[in-house]
Short mmCIF file of C-alpha atoms and ligand atoms in Angstrom, two decimals:
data_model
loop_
_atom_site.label_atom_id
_atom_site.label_comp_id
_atom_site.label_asym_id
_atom_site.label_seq_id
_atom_site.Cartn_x
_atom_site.Cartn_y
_atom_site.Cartn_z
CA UNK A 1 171.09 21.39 2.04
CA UNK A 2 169.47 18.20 0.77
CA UNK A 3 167.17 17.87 3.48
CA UNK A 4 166.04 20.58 2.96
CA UNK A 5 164.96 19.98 -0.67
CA UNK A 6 161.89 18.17 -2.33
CA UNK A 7 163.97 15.83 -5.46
CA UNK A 8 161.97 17.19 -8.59
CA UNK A 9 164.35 15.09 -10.85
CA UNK A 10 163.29 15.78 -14.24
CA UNK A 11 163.72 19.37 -13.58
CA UNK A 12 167.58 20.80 -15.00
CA UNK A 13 168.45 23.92 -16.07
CA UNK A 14 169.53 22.05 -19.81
CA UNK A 15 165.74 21.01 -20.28
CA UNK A 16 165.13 24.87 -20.90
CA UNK A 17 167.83 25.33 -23.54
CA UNK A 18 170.94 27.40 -24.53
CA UNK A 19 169.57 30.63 -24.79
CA UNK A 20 166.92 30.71 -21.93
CA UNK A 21 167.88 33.70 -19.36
CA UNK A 22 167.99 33.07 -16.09
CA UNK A 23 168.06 35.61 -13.70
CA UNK A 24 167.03 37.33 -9.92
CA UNK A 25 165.01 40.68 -9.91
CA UNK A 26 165.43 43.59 -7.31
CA UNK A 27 163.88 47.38 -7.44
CA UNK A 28 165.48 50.32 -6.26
CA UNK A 29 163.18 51.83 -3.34
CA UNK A 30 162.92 48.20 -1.88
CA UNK A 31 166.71 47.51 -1.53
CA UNK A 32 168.54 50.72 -1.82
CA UNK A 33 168.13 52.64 1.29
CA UNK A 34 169.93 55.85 1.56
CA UNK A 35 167.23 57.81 0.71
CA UNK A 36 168.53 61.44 0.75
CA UNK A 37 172.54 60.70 -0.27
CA UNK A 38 174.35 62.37 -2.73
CA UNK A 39 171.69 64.69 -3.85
CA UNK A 40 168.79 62.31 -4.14
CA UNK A 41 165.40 64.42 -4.34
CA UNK A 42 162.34 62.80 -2.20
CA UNK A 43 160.20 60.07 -4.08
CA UNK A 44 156.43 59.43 -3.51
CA UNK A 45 157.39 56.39 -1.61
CA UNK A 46 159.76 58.27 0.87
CA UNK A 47 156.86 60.89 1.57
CA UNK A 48 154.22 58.13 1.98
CA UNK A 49 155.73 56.03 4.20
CA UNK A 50 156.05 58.78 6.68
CA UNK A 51 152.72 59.10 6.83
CA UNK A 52 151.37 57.09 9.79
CA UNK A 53 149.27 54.29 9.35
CA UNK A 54 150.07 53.39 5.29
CA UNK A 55 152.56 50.80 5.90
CA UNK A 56 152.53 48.02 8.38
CA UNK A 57 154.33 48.49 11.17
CA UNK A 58 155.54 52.22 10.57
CA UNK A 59 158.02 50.57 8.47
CA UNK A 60 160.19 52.99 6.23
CA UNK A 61 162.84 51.91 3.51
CA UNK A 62 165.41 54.04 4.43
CA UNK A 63 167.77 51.94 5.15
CA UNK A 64 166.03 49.00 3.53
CA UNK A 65 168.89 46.33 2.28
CA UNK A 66 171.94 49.50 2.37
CA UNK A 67 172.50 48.22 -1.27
CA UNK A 68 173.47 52.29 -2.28
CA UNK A 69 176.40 52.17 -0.01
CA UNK A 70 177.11 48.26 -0.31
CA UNK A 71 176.11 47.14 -3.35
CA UNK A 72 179.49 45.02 -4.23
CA UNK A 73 178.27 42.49 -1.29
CA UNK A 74 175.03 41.84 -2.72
CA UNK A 75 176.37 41.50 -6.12
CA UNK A 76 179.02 39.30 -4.98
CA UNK A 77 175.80 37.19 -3.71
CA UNK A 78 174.50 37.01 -7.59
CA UNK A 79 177.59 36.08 -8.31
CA UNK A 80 178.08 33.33 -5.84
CA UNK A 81 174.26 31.76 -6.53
CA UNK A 82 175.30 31.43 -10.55
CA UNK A 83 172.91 33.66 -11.13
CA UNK A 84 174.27 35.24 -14.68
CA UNK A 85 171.51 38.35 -15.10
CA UNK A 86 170.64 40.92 -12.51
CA UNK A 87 167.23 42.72 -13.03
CA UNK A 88 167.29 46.36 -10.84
CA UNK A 89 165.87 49.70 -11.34
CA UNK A 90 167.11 53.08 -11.32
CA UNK A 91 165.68 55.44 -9.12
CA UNK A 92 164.72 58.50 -10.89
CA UNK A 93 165.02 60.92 -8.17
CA UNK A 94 168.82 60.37 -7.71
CA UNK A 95 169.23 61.63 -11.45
CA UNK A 96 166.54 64.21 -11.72
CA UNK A 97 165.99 65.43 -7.82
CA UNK A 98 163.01 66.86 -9.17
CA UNK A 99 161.94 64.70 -11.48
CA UNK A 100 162.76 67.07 -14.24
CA UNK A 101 165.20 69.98 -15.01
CA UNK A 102 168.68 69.78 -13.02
CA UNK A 103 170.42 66.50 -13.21
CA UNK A 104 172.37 65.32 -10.81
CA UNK A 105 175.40 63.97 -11.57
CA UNK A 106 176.16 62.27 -8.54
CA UNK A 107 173.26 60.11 -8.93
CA UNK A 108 174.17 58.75 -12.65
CA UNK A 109 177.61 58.34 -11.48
CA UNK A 110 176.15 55.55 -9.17
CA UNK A 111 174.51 53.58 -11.36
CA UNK A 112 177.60 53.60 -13.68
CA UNK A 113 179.39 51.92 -10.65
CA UNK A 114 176.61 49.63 -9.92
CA UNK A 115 176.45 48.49 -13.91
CA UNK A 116 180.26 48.50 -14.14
CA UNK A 117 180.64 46.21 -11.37
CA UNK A 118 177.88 43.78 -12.58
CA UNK A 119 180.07 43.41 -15.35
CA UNK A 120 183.44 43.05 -13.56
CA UNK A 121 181.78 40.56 -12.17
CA UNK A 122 180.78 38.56 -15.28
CA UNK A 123 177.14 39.73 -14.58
CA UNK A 124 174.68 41.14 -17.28
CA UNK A 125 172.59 43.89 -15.65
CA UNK A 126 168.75 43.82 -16.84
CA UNK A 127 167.55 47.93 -16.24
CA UNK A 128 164.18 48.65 -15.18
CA UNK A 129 163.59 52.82 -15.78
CA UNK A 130 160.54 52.90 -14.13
CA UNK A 131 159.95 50.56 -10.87
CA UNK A 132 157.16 52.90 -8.94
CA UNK A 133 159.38 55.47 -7.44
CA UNK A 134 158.20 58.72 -8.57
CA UNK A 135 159.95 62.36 -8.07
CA UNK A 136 157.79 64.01 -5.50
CA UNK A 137 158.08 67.05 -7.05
CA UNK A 138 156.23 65.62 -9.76
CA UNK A 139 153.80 64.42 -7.42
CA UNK A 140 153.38 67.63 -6.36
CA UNK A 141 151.98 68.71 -9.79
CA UNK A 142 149.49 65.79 -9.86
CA UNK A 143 151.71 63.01 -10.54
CA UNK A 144 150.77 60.07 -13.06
CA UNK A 145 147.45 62.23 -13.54
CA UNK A 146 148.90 65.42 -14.88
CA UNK A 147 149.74 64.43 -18.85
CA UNK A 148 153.23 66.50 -18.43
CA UNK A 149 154.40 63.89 -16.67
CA UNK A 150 155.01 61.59 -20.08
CA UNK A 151 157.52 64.68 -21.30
CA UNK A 152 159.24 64.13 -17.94
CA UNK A 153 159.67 60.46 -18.40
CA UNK A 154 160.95 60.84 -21.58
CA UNK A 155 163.24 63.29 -20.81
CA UNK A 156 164.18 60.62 -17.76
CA UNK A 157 164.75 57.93 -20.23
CA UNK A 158 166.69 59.55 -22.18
CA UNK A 159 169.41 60.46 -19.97
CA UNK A 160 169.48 57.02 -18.53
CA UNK A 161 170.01 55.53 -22.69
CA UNK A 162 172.80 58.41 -22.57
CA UNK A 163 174.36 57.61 -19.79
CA UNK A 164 174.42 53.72 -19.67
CA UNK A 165 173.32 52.15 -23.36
CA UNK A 166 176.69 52.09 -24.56
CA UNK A 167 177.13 49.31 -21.89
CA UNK A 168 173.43 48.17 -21.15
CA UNK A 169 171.99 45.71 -23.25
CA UNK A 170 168.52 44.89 -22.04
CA UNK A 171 166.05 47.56 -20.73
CA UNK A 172 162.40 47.29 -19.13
CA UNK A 173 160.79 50.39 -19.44
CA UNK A 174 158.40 50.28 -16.54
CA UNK A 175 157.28 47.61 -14.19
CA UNK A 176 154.05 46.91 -13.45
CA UNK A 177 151.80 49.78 -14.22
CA UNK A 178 148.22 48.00 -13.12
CA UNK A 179 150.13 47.93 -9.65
CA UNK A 180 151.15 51.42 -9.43
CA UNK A 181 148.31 53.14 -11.06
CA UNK A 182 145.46 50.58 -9.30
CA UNK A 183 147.12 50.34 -5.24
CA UNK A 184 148.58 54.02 -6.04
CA UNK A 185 145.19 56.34 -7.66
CA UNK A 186 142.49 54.00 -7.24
CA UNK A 187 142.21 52.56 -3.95
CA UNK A 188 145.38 54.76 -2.13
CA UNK A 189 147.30 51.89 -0.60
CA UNK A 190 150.38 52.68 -2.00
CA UNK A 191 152.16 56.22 -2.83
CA UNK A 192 151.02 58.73 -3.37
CA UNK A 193 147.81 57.34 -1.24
CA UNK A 194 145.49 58.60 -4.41
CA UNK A 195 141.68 57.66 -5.07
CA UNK A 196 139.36 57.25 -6.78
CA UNK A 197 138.49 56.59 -10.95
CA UNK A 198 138.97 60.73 -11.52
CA UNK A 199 142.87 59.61 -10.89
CA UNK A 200 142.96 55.97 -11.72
CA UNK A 201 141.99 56.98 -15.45
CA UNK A 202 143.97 59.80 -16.18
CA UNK A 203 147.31 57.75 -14.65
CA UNK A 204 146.57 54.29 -16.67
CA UNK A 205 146.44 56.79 -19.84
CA UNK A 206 149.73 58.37 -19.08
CA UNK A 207 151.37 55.38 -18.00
CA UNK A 208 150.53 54.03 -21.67
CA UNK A 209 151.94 57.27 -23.31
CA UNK A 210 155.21 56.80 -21.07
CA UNK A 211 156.00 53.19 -21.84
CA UNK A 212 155.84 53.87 -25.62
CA UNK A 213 157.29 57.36 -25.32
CA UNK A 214 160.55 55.31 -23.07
CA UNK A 215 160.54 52.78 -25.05
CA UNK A 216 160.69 54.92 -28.42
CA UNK A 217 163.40 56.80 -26.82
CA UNK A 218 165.33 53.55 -26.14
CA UNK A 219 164.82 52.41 -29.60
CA UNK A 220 166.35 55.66 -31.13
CA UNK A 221 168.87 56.03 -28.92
CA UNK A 222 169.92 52.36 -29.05
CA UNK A 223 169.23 50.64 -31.70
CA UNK A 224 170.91 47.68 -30.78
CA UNK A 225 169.02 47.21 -27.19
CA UNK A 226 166.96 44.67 -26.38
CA UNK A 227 163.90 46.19 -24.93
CA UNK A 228 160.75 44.90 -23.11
CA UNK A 229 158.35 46.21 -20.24
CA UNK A 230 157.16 44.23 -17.49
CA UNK A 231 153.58 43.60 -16.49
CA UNK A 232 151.93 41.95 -13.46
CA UNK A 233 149.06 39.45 -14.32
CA UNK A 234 147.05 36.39 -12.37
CA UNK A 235 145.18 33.51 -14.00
CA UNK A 236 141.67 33.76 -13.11
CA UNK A 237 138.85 31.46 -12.81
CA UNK A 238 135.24 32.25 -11.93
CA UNK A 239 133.74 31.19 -8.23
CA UNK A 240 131.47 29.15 -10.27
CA UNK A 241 130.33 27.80 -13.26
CA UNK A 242 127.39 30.63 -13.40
CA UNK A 243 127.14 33.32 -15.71
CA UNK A 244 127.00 36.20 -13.23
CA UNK A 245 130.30 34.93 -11.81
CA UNK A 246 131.48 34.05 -15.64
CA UNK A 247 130.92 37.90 -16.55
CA UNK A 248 132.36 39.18 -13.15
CA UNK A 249 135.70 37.18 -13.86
CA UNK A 250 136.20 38.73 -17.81
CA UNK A 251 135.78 42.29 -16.43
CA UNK A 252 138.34 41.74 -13.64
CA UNK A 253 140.52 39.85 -16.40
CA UNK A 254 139.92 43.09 -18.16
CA UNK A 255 141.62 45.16 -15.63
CA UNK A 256 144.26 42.52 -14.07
CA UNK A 257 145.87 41.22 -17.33
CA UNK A 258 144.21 43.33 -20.65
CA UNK A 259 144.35 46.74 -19.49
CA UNK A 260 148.06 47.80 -19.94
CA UNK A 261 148.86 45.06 -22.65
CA UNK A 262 146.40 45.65 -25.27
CA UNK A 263 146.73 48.83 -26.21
CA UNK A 264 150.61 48.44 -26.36
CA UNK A 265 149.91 45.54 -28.51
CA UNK A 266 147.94 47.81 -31.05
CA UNK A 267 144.95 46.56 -29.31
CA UNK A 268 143.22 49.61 -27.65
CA UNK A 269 141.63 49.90 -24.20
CA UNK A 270 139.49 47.06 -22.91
CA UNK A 271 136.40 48.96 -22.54
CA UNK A 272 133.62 46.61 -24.52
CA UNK A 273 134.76 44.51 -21.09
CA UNK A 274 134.84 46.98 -18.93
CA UNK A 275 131.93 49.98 -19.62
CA UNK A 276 134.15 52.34 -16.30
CA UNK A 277 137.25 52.27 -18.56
CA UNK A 278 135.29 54.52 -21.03
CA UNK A 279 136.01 57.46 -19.40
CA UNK A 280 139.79 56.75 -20.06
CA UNK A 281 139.00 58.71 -23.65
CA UNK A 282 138.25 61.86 -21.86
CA UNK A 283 142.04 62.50 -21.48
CA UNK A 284 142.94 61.47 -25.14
CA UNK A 285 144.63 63.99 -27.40
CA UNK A 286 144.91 64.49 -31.30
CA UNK A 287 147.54 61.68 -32.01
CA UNK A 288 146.97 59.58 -28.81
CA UNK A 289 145.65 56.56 -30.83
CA UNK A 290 149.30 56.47 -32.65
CA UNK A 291 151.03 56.93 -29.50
CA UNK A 292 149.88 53.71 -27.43
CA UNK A 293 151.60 51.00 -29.20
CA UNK A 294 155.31 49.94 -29.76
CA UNK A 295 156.66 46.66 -30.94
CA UNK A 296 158.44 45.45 -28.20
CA UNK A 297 161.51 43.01 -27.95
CA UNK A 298 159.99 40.62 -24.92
CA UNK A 299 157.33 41.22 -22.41
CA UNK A 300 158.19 40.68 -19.04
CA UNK A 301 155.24 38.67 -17.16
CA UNK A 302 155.08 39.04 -13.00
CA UNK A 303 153.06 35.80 -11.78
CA UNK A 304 152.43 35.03 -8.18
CA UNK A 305 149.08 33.36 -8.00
CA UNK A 306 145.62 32.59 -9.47
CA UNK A 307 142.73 34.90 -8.52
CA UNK A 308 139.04 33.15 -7.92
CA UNK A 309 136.17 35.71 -8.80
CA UNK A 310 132.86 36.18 -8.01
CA UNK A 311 129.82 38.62 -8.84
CA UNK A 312 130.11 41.57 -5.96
CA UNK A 313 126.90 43.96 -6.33
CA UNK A 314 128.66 46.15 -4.11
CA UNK A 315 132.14 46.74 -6.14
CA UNK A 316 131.86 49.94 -8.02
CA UNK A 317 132.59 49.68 -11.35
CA UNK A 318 133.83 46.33 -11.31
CA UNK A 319 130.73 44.38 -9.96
CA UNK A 320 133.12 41.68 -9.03
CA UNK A 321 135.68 40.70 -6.13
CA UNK A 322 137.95 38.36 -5.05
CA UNK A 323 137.15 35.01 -3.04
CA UNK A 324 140.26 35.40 -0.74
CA UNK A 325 142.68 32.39 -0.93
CA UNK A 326 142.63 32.36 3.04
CA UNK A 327 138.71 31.67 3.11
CA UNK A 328 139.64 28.81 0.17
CA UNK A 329 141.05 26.36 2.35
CA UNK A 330 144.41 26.35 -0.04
CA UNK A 331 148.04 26.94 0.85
CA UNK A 332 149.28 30.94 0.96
CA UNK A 333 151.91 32.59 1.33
CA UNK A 334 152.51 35.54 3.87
CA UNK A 335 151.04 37.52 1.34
CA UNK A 336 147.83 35.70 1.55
CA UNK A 337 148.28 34.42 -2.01
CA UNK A 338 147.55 31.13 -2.95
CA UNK A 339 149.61 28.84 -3.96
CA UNK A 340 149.11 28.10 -7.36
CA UNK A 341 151.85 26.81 -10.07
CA UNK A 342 149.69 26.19 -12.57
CA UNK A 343 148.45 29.82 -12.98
CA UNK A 344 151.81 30.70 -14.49
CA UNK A 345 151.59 28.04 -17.26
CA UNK A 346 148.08 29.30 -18.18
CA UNK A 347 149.15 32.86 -17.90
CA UNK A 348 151.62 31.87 -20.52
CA UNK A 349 149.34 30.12 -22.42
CA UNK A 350 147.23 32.91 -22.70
CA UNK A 351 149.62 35.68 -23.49
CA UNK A 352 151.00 33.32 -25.73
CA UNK A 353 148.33 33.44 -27.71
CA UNK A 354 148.75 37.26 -28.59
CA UNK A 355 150.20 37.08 -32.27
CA UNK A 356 152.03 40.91 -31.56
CA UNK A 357 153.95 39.32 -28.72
CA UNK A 358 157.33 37.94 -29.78
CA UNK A 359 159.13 36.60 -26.85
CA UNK A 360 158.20 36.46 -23.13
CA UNK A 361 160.37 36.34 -20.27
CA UNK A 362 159.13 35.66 -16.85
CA UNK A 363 160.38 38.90 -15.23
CA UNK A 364 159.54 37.99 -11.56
CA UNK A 365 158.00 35.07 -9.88
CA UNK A 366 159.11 33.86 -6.36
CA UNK A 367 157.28 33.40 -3.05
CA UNK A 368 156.97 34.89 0.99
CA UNK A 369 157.32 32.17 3.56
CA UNK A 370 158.10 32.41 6.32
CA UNK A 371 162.01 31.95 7.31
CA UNK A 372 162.96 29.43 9.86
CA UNK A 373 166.88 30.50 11.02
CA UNK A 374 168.71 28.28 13.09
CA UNK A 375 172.41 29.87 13.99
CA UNK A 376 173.93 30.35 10.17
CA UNK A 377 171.54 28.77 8.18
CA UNK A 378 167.99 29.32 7.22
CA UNK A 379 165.10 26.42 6.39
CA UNK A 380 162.75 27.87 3.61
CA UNK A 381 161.57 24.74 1.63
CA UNK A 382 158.58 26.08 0.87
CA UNK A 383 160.25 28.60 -1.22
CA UNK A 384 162.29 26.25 -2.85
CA UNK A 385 159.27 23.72 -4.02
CA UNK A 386 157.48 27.08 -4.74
CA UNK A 387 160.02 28.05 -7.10
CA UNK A 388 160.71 24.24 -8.55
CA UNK A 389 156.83 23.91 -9.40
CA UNK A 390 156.40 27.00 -11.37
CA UNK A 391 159.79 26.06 -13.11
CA UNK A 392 157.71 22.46 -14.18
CA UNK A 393 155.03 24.81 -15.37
CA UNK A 394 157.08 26.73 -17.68
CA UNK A 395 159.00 24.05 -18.70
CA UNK A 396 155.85 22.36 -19.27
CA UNK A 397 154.97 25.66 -21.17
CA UNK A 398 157.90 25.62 -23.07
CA UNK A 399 158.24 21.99 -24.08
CA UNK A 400 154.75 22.83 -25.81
CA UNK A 401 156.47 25.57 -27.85
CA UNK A 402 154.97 28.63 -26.20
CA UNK A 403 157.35 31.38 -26.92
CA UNK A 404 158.91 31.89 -23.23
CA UNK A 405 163.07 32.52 -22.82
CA UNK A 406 163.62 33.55 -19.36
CA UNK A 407 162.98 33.65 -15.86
CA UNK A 408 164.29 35.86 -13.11
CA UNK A 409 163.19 34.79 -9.06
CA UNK A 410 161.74 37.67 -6.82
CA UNK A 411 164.05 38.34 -4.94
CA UNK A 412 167.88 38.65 -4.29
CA UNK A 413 167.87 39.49 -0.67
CA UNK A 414 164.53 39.82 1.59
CA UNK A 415 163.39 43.63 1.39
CA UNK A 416 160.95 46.33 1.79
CA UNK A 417 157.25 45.43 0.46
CA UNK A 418 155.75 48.12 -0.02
CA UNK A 419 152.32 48.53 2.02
CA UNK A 420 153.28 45.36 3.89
CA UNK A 421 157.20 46.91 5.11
CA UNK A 422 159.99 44.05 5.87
CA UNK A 423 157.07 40.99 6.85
CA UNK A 424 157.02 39.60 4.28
CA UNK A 425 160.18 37.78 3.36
CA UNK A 426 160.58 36.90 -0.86
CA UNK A 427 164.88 36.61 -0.43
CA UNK A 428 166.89 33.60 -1.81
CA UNK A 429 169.07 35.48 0.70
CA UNK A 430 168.13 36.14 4.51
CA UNK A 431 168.88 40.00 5.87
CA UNK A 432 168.44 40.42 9.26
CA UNK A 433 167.69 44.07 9.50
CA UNK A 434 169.32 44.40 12.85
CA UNK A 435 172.82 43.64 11.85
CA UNK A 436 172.46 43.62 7.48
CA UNK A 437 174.06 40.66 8.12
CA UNK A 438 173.15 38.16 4.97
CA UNK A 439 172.46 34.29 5.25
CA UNK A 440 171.95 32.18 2.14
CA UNK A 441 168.18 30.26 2.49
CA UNK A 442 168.14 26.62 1.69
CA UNK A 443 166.24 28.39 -1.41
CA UNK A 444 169.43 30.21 -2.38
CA UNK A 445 171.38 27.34 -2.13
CA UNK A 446 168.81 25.43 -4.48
CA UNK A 447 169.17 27.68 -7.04
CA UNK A 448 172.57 28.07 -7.43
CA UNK A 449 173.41 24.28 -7.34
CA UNK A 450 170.33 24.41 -10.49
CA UNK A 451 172.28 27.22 -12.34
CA UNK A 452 175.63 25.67 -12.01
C1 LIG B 1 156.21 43.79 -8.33
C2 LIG B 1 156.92 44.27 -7.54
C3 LIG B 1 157.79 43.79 -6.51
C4 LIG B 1 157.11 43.12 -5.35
C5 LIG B 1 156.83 41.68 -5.64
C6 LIG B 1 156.21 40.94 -4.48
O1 LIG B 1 156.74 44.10 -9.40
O2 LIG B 1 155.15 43.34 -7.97
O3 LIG B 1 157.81 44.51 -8.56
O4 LIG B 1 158.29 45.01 -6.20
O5 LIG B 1 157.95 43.20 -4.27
O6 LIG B 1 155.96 41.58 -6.70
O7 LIG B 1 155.00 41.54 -4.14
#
């Protein structure tokens, strides 16, 4: 594979140190497939993608990667890239069908298969509770907008620190909540296909309840975990050195990277930035203000990309937008991101600088090229450099003593995105969805030789 890798020599795994966790990130609804087995209830995501027109192509992930059925190949695959820590997500509606009340045994027996082979296989498993799939039922009685919905969680949590903390070390309570809440009740691209700041607000509140009400529950339960939550975030820079565009970026800063982390931190909403958040108070309760914080282990940071802003009359509530990366002249990816490997060593630079955070781990952080496959091997340099230059900027980071100690690639094996179905490709591995037949990129093979 050397040909098909840019020589960053000073880069080695050592330079990062003993204790630095390396790892490869995967989420339940994207990889599992086998959407209705064994008792599994509907989740927002299975209802929304049959809905026509919400995902490209018609796509559905109901077969997605067939990791339920066959998840001993694909963590014989971790194994065989070096990779020692496994990040996946439990799907809630395979242990509560609906979301709350009857559990289903069938379900937790699963994921006590799925952890117990990680381990036969000398691999720690990294849990996410929450990664976006939501009970329909719950849906059903308004979702991440109807306050009950924290009791549920908890309740959710709790089974899953019953069933697998006597094994399970390290726990993320949720992952990405601005991506949920924003793509799912604000502008209805994702599940449930929600709009509007009358369900955006209500959801962002009760996603902050539920983090610290999971996370309290892990802490209880488990006092020995090590528990974190993971947050998506861009570094962003204004269109131009004018104040209309300066103001326009801190409000969308606001809502990209403050809005879920400061009031975890102890810091409260964001709203002196952002006047539309205001109206978050309206669905406060006696005792909220006690119940938004919680002194978290790590924090997980997601980074794909820098964001350019400018001053947008026409955005409602925001009064900015984003200068898209394809009208920038700049490389991007298939998701139309730029490429940009110095926004993750100023995103770490600036969550650094929160005092209340104690350790950050890079949670995700990987790239969608496109795959060229010739018979049993696939070309995907880009991926590789991708991956190599954001490992300079951490180390860069890191060798300046900011306080980051891991970093796990998005993804294992390519899978389903979301809005965008299987197009986009972010794999170290290569599924063709044909055959589920797996090839390891030239990306794959980069990493492993890196971890060895
Ligand atoms: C995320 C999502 C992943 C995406 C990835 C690429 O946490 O954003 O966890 O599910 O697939 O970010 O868009």
């Amino acid at each position: 594979m050397a040909s098909d890798t840019t020589n960053h020599p000073q880069l080695s795994k050592d330079l990062f140190g003993d204790d630095f966790a390396w790892g490869v990130s995967t989420a339940a609804l994207q990889t599992e497939g086998s959407c209705d087995a064994d008792g599994k209830g509907a989740s927002i995501w299975d209802t929304f993608t049959q809905r026509t027109g919400k995902v490209l192509n018609g796509h559905k992930p109901d077969i997605a990667c067939q990791f339920y059925d066959n998840y001993q190949r694909d963590i014989d695959l971790v194994k065989q890239l070096n990779i020692p820590n496994f990040r996946f997500s439990i799907s809630w509606s395979r242990i509560l069908p609906k979301g709350e009340g009857q559990v289903n045994q069938a379900g937790i027996d699963h994921y006590n298969r799925v952890i117990d082979y990680c381990f036969q296989q000398g691999i720690e498993p990294w849990l996410t509770i929450y990664h976006w799939d939501l009970p329909q039922a719950l849906e059903d009685k308004g979702g991440w907008t109807n306050r009950d919905v924290v009791g549920h969680f908890k309740e959710f949590a709790t089974i899953c620190a019953n069933s697998f903390g006597d094994r399970v070390t390290n726990w993320m309570v949720m992952n990405e909540p601005a991506v949920f809440t924003g793509a799912g009740y604000f502008l209805g691209i994702h599940a449930p296909g929600r709009k509007g700041l009358r369900n955006f607000l209500p959801a962002v509140h009760h996603a902050v309840l539920s983090i610290v009400a999971g996370a309290k529950v892990l802490r209880q339960l488990l006092p020995d975990a090590h528990i974190g939550t993971t947050f998506s975030c861009s570094h962003i820079e204004p269109y131009a050195d004018k104040p209309r565009h300066i103001a326009a970026a801190k409000r969308a800063d606001a809502l990209i990277n403050r809005l879920f982390i400061e009031p975890v931190l102890g810091l409260g909403y964001p709203t002196d930035e952002l006047k539309a958040l205001k109206g978050i108070y309206k669905y406060f309760e006696p005792g909220d203000e006690d119940n938004l914080s919680f002194d978290f282990d790590f924090i997980g940071l997601q980074n794909y990309t820098r964001e350019i802003i400018k001053y947008s009359f026409f955005t409602p509530y925001l009064g900015a937008s984003l200068v898209k990366a394809e009208n920038r002249g700049v490389e991007i990816t298939t998701m139309k991101w730029e490429v940009y490997p110095q926004s993750i060593y100023e995103i770490l630079k600036k969550y650094n600088a929160y005092p209340q955070i104690r350790k950050i781990i890079i949670t995700e952080n990987g790239a969608s090229f496109p795959d060229e496959v010739t018979g049993d091997a696939v070309h995907d340099k880009k991926r590789s450099d991708y991956i190599q230059a954001n490992l300079q900027q951490i180390l860069k980071a890191k060798q300046e003593g900011l306080k980051v100690s891991g970093y796990f690639v998005w993804t294992l094996t390519d899978n389903f995105e979301w809005a965008e179905g299987y197009h986009p490709r972010f794999g170290l591995i290569y599924i063709d969805f044909e055959t589920q037949q797996r090839i390891i990129k030239g990306s794959g093979h980069w990493y492993a030789n890196f971890l060895r």
